[in-house]
Coordinates of C-alpha atoms in Angstrom, one line a residue:
M691 CA -13.2 -25.4 -15.8
V692 CA -13.3 -22.6 -18.4
K693 CA -16.0 -20.8 -16.4
R694 CA -13.8 -20.9 -13.3
I695 CA -10.8 -19.5 -15.3
L696 CA -12.9 -16.7 -16.7
T697 CA -14.3 -15.8 -13.3
A698 CA -10.8 -15.7 -11.8
L699 CA -9.6 -13.4 -14.7
S700 CA -12.6 -11.2 -14.1
V701 CA -11.8 -10.8 -10.4
L702 CA -8.2 -10.1 -11.2
L703 CA -9.1 -7.4 -13.7
M704 CA -11.4 -5.8 -11.1
L705 CA -8.5 -5.8 -8.6
V706 CA -6.1 -4.2 -11.1
S707 CA -8.6 -1.6 -12.1
Y708 CA -9.5 -0.7 -8.5
S709 CA -5.9 -0.6 -7.3
T710 CA -5.0 1.7 -10.3
A711 CA -7.8 4.1 -9.4
W712 CA -7.5 4.1 -5.7
A713 CA -4.1 2.6 -4.9
T714 CA -5.6 -0.1 -2.7
P715 CA -7.2 -3.5 -3.3
L716 CA -10.9 -4.3 -3.0
G717 CA -12.3 -4.4 0.5
G718 CA -11.2 -2.8 3.7
L719 CA -11.5 0.3 5.8
A720 CA -10.6 3.9 6.2
V721 CA -10.2 5.1 9.8
A722 CA -10.3 8.4 11.8
L723 CA -9.8 9.4 15.4
S724 CA -11.8 12.2 17.0
P725 CA -9.9 15.3 18.4
T726 CA -10.6 14.2 21.9
E727 CA -9.5 10.6 21.0
N728 CA -12.5 9.0 22.7
V729 CA -14.2 8.0 19.4
M730 CA -12.8 6.2 16.5
V731 CA -14.7 5.6 13.2
A732 CA -14.0 3.3 10.3
A733 CA -15.8 2.8 7.0
G734 CA -15.1 1.3 3.6
D735 CA -16.4 -0.7 0.7
N736 CA -19.3 -2.4 2.6
R737 CA -20.9 1.1 2.9
V738 CA -21.1 0.8 6.7
L739 CA -19.8 3.3 9.2
Y740 CA -18.5 1.7 12.4
V741 CA -18.3 3.8 15.6
I742 CA -15.6 2.3 17.8
D743 CA -14.5 2.8 21.4
P744 CA -10.7 3.2 20.9
A745 CA -9.9 2.3 24.6
K746 CA -11.6 -1.1 24.3
M747 CA -11.5 -1.4 20.5
E748 CA -15.2 -2.4 20.6
V749 CA -17.8 -1.5 17.9
L750 CA -20.5 0.6 19.6
N751 CA -22.6 1.4 16.6
R752 CA -23.1 0.5 13.0
V753 CA -24.6 3.0 10.5
W754 CA -25.6 2.3 6.9
L755 CA -24.1 5.1 4.8
G756 CA -25.0 3.5 1.4
V757 CA -21.7 4.7 -0.3
C758 CA -18.2 3.3 -0.5
I759 CA -15.9 5.3 1.7
I760 CA -12.1 5.9 1.1
E761 CA -11.3 8.8 3.5
L762 CA -12.5 10.0 6.9
E763 CA -11.7 13.2 8.9
F764 CA -13.3 14.8 11.9
N765 CA -13.6 18.6 12.2
K766 CA -11.9 20.7 14.9
D767 CA -14.3 20.1 17.7
G768 CA -15.3 16.6 16.7
T769 CA -19.0 17.4 16.1
M770 CA -18.8 16.6 12.4
L771 CA -17.3 13.8 10.4
L772 CA -16.4 14.2 6.7
A773 CA -16.5 11.0 4.6
E774 CA -15.2 10.9 1.0
D775 CA -16.8 8.4 -1.3
T776 CA -15.4 6.8 -4.4
D777 CA -17.3 9.3 -6.6
G778 CA -15.4 12.2 -5.0
T779 CA -18.4 13.4 -2.9
L780 CA -17.9 14.6 0.7
H781 CA -20.6 13.5 3.1
Q782 CA -21.0 15.5 6.3
V783 CA -22.1 13.2 9.1
D784 CA -23.3 14.5 12.5
A785 CA -21.0 12.9 15.1
K786 CA -23.9 12.6 17.7
T787 CA -26.7 11.1 15.6
W788 CA -24.4 9.6 12.9
K789 CA -26.8 10.8 10.2
T790 CA -25.6 12.4 7.0
V791 CA -26.6 16.1 7.1
K792 CA -25.0 17.5 3.9
Q793 CA -23.1 16.6 0.8
A794 CA -20.5 18.3 -1.4
P795 CA -20.0 16.7 -4.8
K796 CA -16.8 17.2 -6.8
A797 CA -14.5 17.5 -3.8
S798 CA -12.2 14.5 -4.2
R799 CA -8.7 13.8 -2.8
M800 CA -9.6 15.4 0.5
S801 CA -6.8 17.1 2.4
A802 CA -7.8 18.4 5.9
A803 CA -6.3 21.1 8.1
R804 CA -8.4 20.0 11.1
N805 CA -7.1 22.5 13.6
V806 CA -8.6 25.4 11.5
D807 CA -11.7 23.5 10.2
L808 CA -10.6 23.6 6.6
A809 CA -10.6 20.9 3.9
A810 CA -9.4 21.0 0.3
G811 CA -11.0 18.9 -2.4
L812 CA -10.7 18.6 -6.2
N813 CA -13.4 19.5 -8.7
P814 CA -12.0 18.0 -12.0
D815 CA -13.9 20.4 -14.2
S816 CA -13.1 19.9 -17.9
N817 CA -12.6 23.7 -18.3
G818 CA -9.9 23.7 -15.7
H819 CA -9.4 21.8 -12.5
I820 CA -10.6 23.6 -9.4
V821 CA -9.3 23.1 -5.8
R822 CA -12.2 23.9 -3.5
L823 CA -11.6 25.1 0.1
L824 CA -14.4 24.0 2.3
S825 CA -15.5 24.4 6.0
M826 CA -15.3 21.1 7.8
T827 CA -18.2 22.2 10.0
D828 CA -20.8 23.0 7.3
L829 CA -19.2 22.4 3.9
S830 CA -19.5 26.0 2.9
E831 CA -17.0 27.1 0.4
K832 CA -14.3 29.4 1.8
G833 CA -12.3 29.9 -1.4
K834 CA -10.9 28.1 -4.4
V835 CA -7.9 27.9 -6.8
V836 CA -8.9 27.7 -10.4
L837 CA -6.3 26.2 -12.8
A838 CA -6.1 26.8 -16.6
K839 CA -7.8 24.4 -19.0
G840 CA -5.7 21.4 -19.6
E841 CA -3.8 21.6 -16.3
K842 CA -4.6 18.5 -14.3
V843 CA -4.0 18.1 -10.6
T844 CA -2.1 14.9 -9.6
A845 CA -1.8 15.7 -5.9
L846 CA -2.8 18.4 -3.5
G847 CA -2.4 19.1 0.2
L848 CA -2.9 21.8 2.9
D849 CA -0.4 22.6 5.6
P850 CA -1.5 22.0 9.2
E851 CA -2.4 25.7 9.7
G852 CA -4.5 25.8 6.6
A853 CA -2.4 28.7 5.3
R854 CA -0.7 27.1 2.3
L855 CA -1.9 24.8 -0.4
A856 CA 0.5 22.6 -2.4
V857 CA -0.5 21.4 -5.9
L858 CA 1.4 19.0 -8.2
L859 CA 0.2 18.9 -11.8
E860 CA 0.1 15.9 -14.1
A861 CA 3.4 15.2 -16.0
V862 CA 3.6 16.5 -19.5
N863 CA 6.0 15.8 -22.4
D864 CA 8.8 18.4 -22.3
E865 CA 11.4 18.7 -25.1
S866 CA 13.8 20.5 -22.8
E867 CA 14.3 17.4 -20.8
P868 CA 16.6 14.7 -22.2
K869 CA 15.3 11.2 -23.0
A870 CA 17.4 8.2 -22.4
T871 CA 16.6 4.6 -23.5
A872 CA 18.7 2.9 -20.9
T873 CA 19.7 3.4 -17.3
P874 CA 23.5 3.1 -16.6
P875 CA 24.1 -0.3 -15.0
E876 CA 26.1 1.1 -12.2
L877 CA 23.1 3.1 -10.9
K878 CA 21.0 1.3 -8.4
G879 CA 17.9 2.0 -6.2
L880 CA 17.0 5.7 -5.9
A881 CA 20.0 6.7 -8.0
A882 CA 18.6 4.7 -10.9
D883 CA 15.1 6.1 -10.2
E884 CA 16.4 9.7 -10.3
F885 CA 18.3 9.1 -13.5
R886 CA 15.1 7.7 -15.2
Q887 CA 13.1 10.6 -13.9
K888 CA 15.6 13.1 -15.2
N889 CA 15.7 11.4 -18.6
D890 CA 12.2 10.5 -19.4
G891 CA 11.3 13.5 -21.5
K892 CA 8.6 14.6 -19.0
T893 CA 8.3 17.3 -16.3
S894 CA 5.6 18.4 -13.9
R895 CA 4.7 21.7 -12.3
F896 CA 4.6 22.3 -8.6
M897 CA 2.9 25.3 -7.0
V898 CA 2.2 26.6 -3.5
Y899 CA -0.8 29.0 -3.0
K900 CA -1.7 31.3 -0.1
V901 CA -5.1 30.0 1.1
A902 CA -6.3 33.4 2.4
D903 CA -6.6 34.9 -1.1
G904 CA -5.6 32.2 -3.5
S905 CA -2.5 34.0 -4.7
K906 CA 0.5 31.9 -5.9
I907 CA 3.5 31.9 -3.5
T908 CA 5.8 29.9 -5.7
E909 CA 6.0 27.8 -8.8
H910 CA 8.7 25.4 -10.1
K911 CA 9.1 22.9 -12.9
L912 CA 10.2 19.5 -11.6
F913 CA 11.9 16.5 -13.2
Y914 CA 9.8 14.5 -10.8
S915 CA 6.9 13.2 -12.9
T916 CA 5.7 9.8 -11.6
S917 CA 2.3 8.7 -12.8
S918 CA 1.6 6.9 -9.6
T919 CA -1.8 7.1 -7.7
G920 CA -2.8 7.3 -4.1
W921 CA -1.0 10.6 -3.1
K922 CA -0.6 12.3 0.3
V923 CA 0.9 15.8 0.4
L924 CA 2.5 17.0 3.6
F925 CA 4.5 20.1 4.7
Q926 CA 7.8 20.0 6.5
G927 CA 8.4 23.6 7.2
E928 CA 9.3 25.2 3.8
N929 CA 9.6 21.7 2.2
V930 CA 6.7 19.8 0.7
L931 CA 6.6 16.0 0.8
F932 CA 4.9 14.0 -1.9
I933 CA 4.1 10.4 -0.9
N934 CA 2.4 8.0 -3.3
Y935 CA 1.5 4.4 -3.9
S936 CA 4.6 3.5 -5.9
N937 CA 6.8 4.5 -2.9
M938 CA 8.9 6.8 -5.1
N939 CA 8.4 9.8 -2.9
A940 CA 9.8 13.2 -3.1
R941 CA 10.8 16.2 -0.9
V942 CA 10.7 19.5 -2.7
N943 CA 12.3 22.5 -1.1
A944 CA 11.5 26.2 -1.5
K945 CA 13.9 26.4 -4.4
G946 CA 12.2 23.6 -6.3
E947 CA 15.0 21.1 -5.7
V948 CA 13.8 17.5 -5.5
T949 CA 15.1 14.7 -3.3
L950 CA 13.7 11.3 -3.8
F951 CA 13.1 9.0 -0.9
Q952 CA 11.5 5.6 -0.1
L953 CA 9.9 4.3 3.1
A954 CA 10.7 1.0 4.7
N955 CA 7.5 -0.9 3.6
S956 CA 6.6 -2.1 0.2
F957 CA 4.1 -0.1 -2.0
N958 CA 2.2 2.5 -0.1
Y959 CA -1.3 1.0 -0.2
G960 CA -2.2 3.0 2.9
I961 CA -1.0 6.5 3.8
G962 CA -1.8 8.7 6.8
A963 CA -0.4 11.4 9.0
S964 CA -0.8 13.2 12.3
A965 CA -2.8 16.4 12.4
D966 CA 0.4 18.4 12.8
Q967 CA 2.0 16.4 9.9
K968 CA 5.0 15.5 12.1
L969 CA 4.4 11.8 11.8
L970 CA 3.8 9.8 8.6
L971 CA 2.4 6.3 8.5
T972 CA 2.5 4.1 5.4
G973 CA 1.7 0.5 4.8
G974 CA 1.8 -2.1 2.2
L975 CA 1.4 -5.9 2.2
S976 CA 1.5 -6.8 5.9
D977 CA 4.2 -4.3 6.7
G978 CA 4.3 -0.6 7.5
S979 CA 6.6 2.4 8.2
Y980 CA 6.4 4.8 11.1
T981 CA 8.3 7.9 10.1
A982 CA 9.0 11.3 11.6
T983 CA 8.8 13.8 8.7
E984 CA 11.7 15.7 10.2
G985 CA 14.6 13.6 9.1
L986 CA 12.6 11.0 7.2
S987 CA 14.0 8.0 9.0
P988 CA 11.4 5.3 8.7
L989 CA 11.0 2.5 11.3
K990 CA 9.4 -0.7 10.0
F991 CA 6.7 -2.6 11.8
Q992 CA 4.9 -5.8 11.0
P993 CA 1.5 -6.9 12.5
D994 CA 0.4 -10.5 13.1
R995 CA -0.3 -12.3 9.9
L996 CA -3.6 -13.7 8.8
S997 CA -3.9 -16.9 6.7
G998 CA -5.6 -16.8 3.3
W999 CA -6.0 -13.8 1.1
P1000 CA -3.2 -11.1 1.5
E1001 CA -3.9 -8.2 3.9
Y1002 CA -3.0 -4.7 2.9
F1003 CA -3.0 -1.5 4.9
K1004 CA -5.5 1.1 3.6
K1005 CA -5.4 4.2 5.9
F1006 CA -4.0 5.4 9.2
A1007 CA -5.1 7.7 12.1
V1008 CA -2.6 9.1 14.6
A1009 CA -3.1 10.1 18.2
A1010 CA -1.4 13.0 19.9
D1011 CA 1.0 10.8 21.8
G1012 CA 2.1 9.1 18.6
T1013 CA 0.0 6.0 18.9
A1014 CA -1.2 5.0 15.4
Y1015 CA -4.1 2.9 14.1
G1016 CA -3.9 1.3 10.7
S1017 CA -7.0 0.1 8.9
T1018 CA -6.7 -2.8 6.5
S1019 CA -8.3 -4.6 3.6
A1020 CA -9.1 -7.5 6.0
F1021 CA -11.4 -5.2 8.1
R1022 CA -8.9 -5.0 11.0
I1023 CA -7.5 -2.1 12.9
I1024 CA -3.8 -2.5 13.7
K1025 CA -2.6 -0.6 16.8
I1026 CA 1.0 0.7 16.6
K1027 CA 2.8 2.0 19.7
P1028 CA 4.4 5.4 20.0
G1029 CA 7.8 5.0 18.4
G1030 CA 6.6 2.6 15.7
S1031 CA 6.3 -1.0 17.0
F1032 CA 3.3 -3.3 16.6
D1033 CA 1.0 -3.5 19.5
R1034 CA -2.3 -5.4 18.8
S1035 CA -4.8 -6.1 16.1
F1036 CA -8.6 -6.0 16.3
P1037 CA -11.2 -7.3 13.8
I1038 CA -14.0 -4.8 12.9
F1039 CA -17.4 -6.4 12.0

């Protein structure tokens, strides 16, 4: 009996540790759709790459990668696939042979501007974090943004044109921001969250860089300083959207003004967006949100439920017509219709 209890506690600690690091429970898949939308791939913690026919949702090929995958992105012409592993290494996979042809260590938190064949990844160098800008076709370095020692990147993201890079730094203690011990009882929901954020004695720095030469376009100090994980950064014109696991998300405008928002699902275990960043998909425990980034009005969807261990969304891929595919911790792909309603589910094995 004692042995069983200890085993259960060990598994629980693993789940907590893993979800803290990657904002998703153990098991499951990442997913990507080729630019021509005739090939889908999925990969995850079992170290296998699945090549899928998206029309029939049939597995055509299984390839042993040997590493745990948390992110997948095709390049512009679909000839190469980038797969990010849990160590922050990008693996370049030939999309004809499905063999790994090159690797780029220290390129975590991949953000892709597929239409210009550019990916950003983080090198957490102890002498100063470095955002690397890499070709999605051959992983050659096209540029970089070097931060000062002690400045730690919480989130990063490219705009769809690969022209701008947004960076949010880790929150720091700031004596200029007030510190309150209690939230006024009349404040509820996001109003209460905003009060706590503005009165926690912490701030963060937000910068936008020009990708072409690495010059800084703008910098602002924000009251927004959540310590959440699992970030996705999107551009909405001049605004930048920060979406994270905790679902305390933020829109920051060109003046550095912050508006908090939440999506219709629970915690954002899974986050994905269309290549043009006009559609945002998020998912939690057996529910998800389908959101146009213009207006940020989420529509909630819910797939068919499985019995047994809870199923969480992990990643999303979005087709040009707005059809979305959510990959889950139960090794399923959930198909979502354009407009945001549940269509069908498919097991991947």
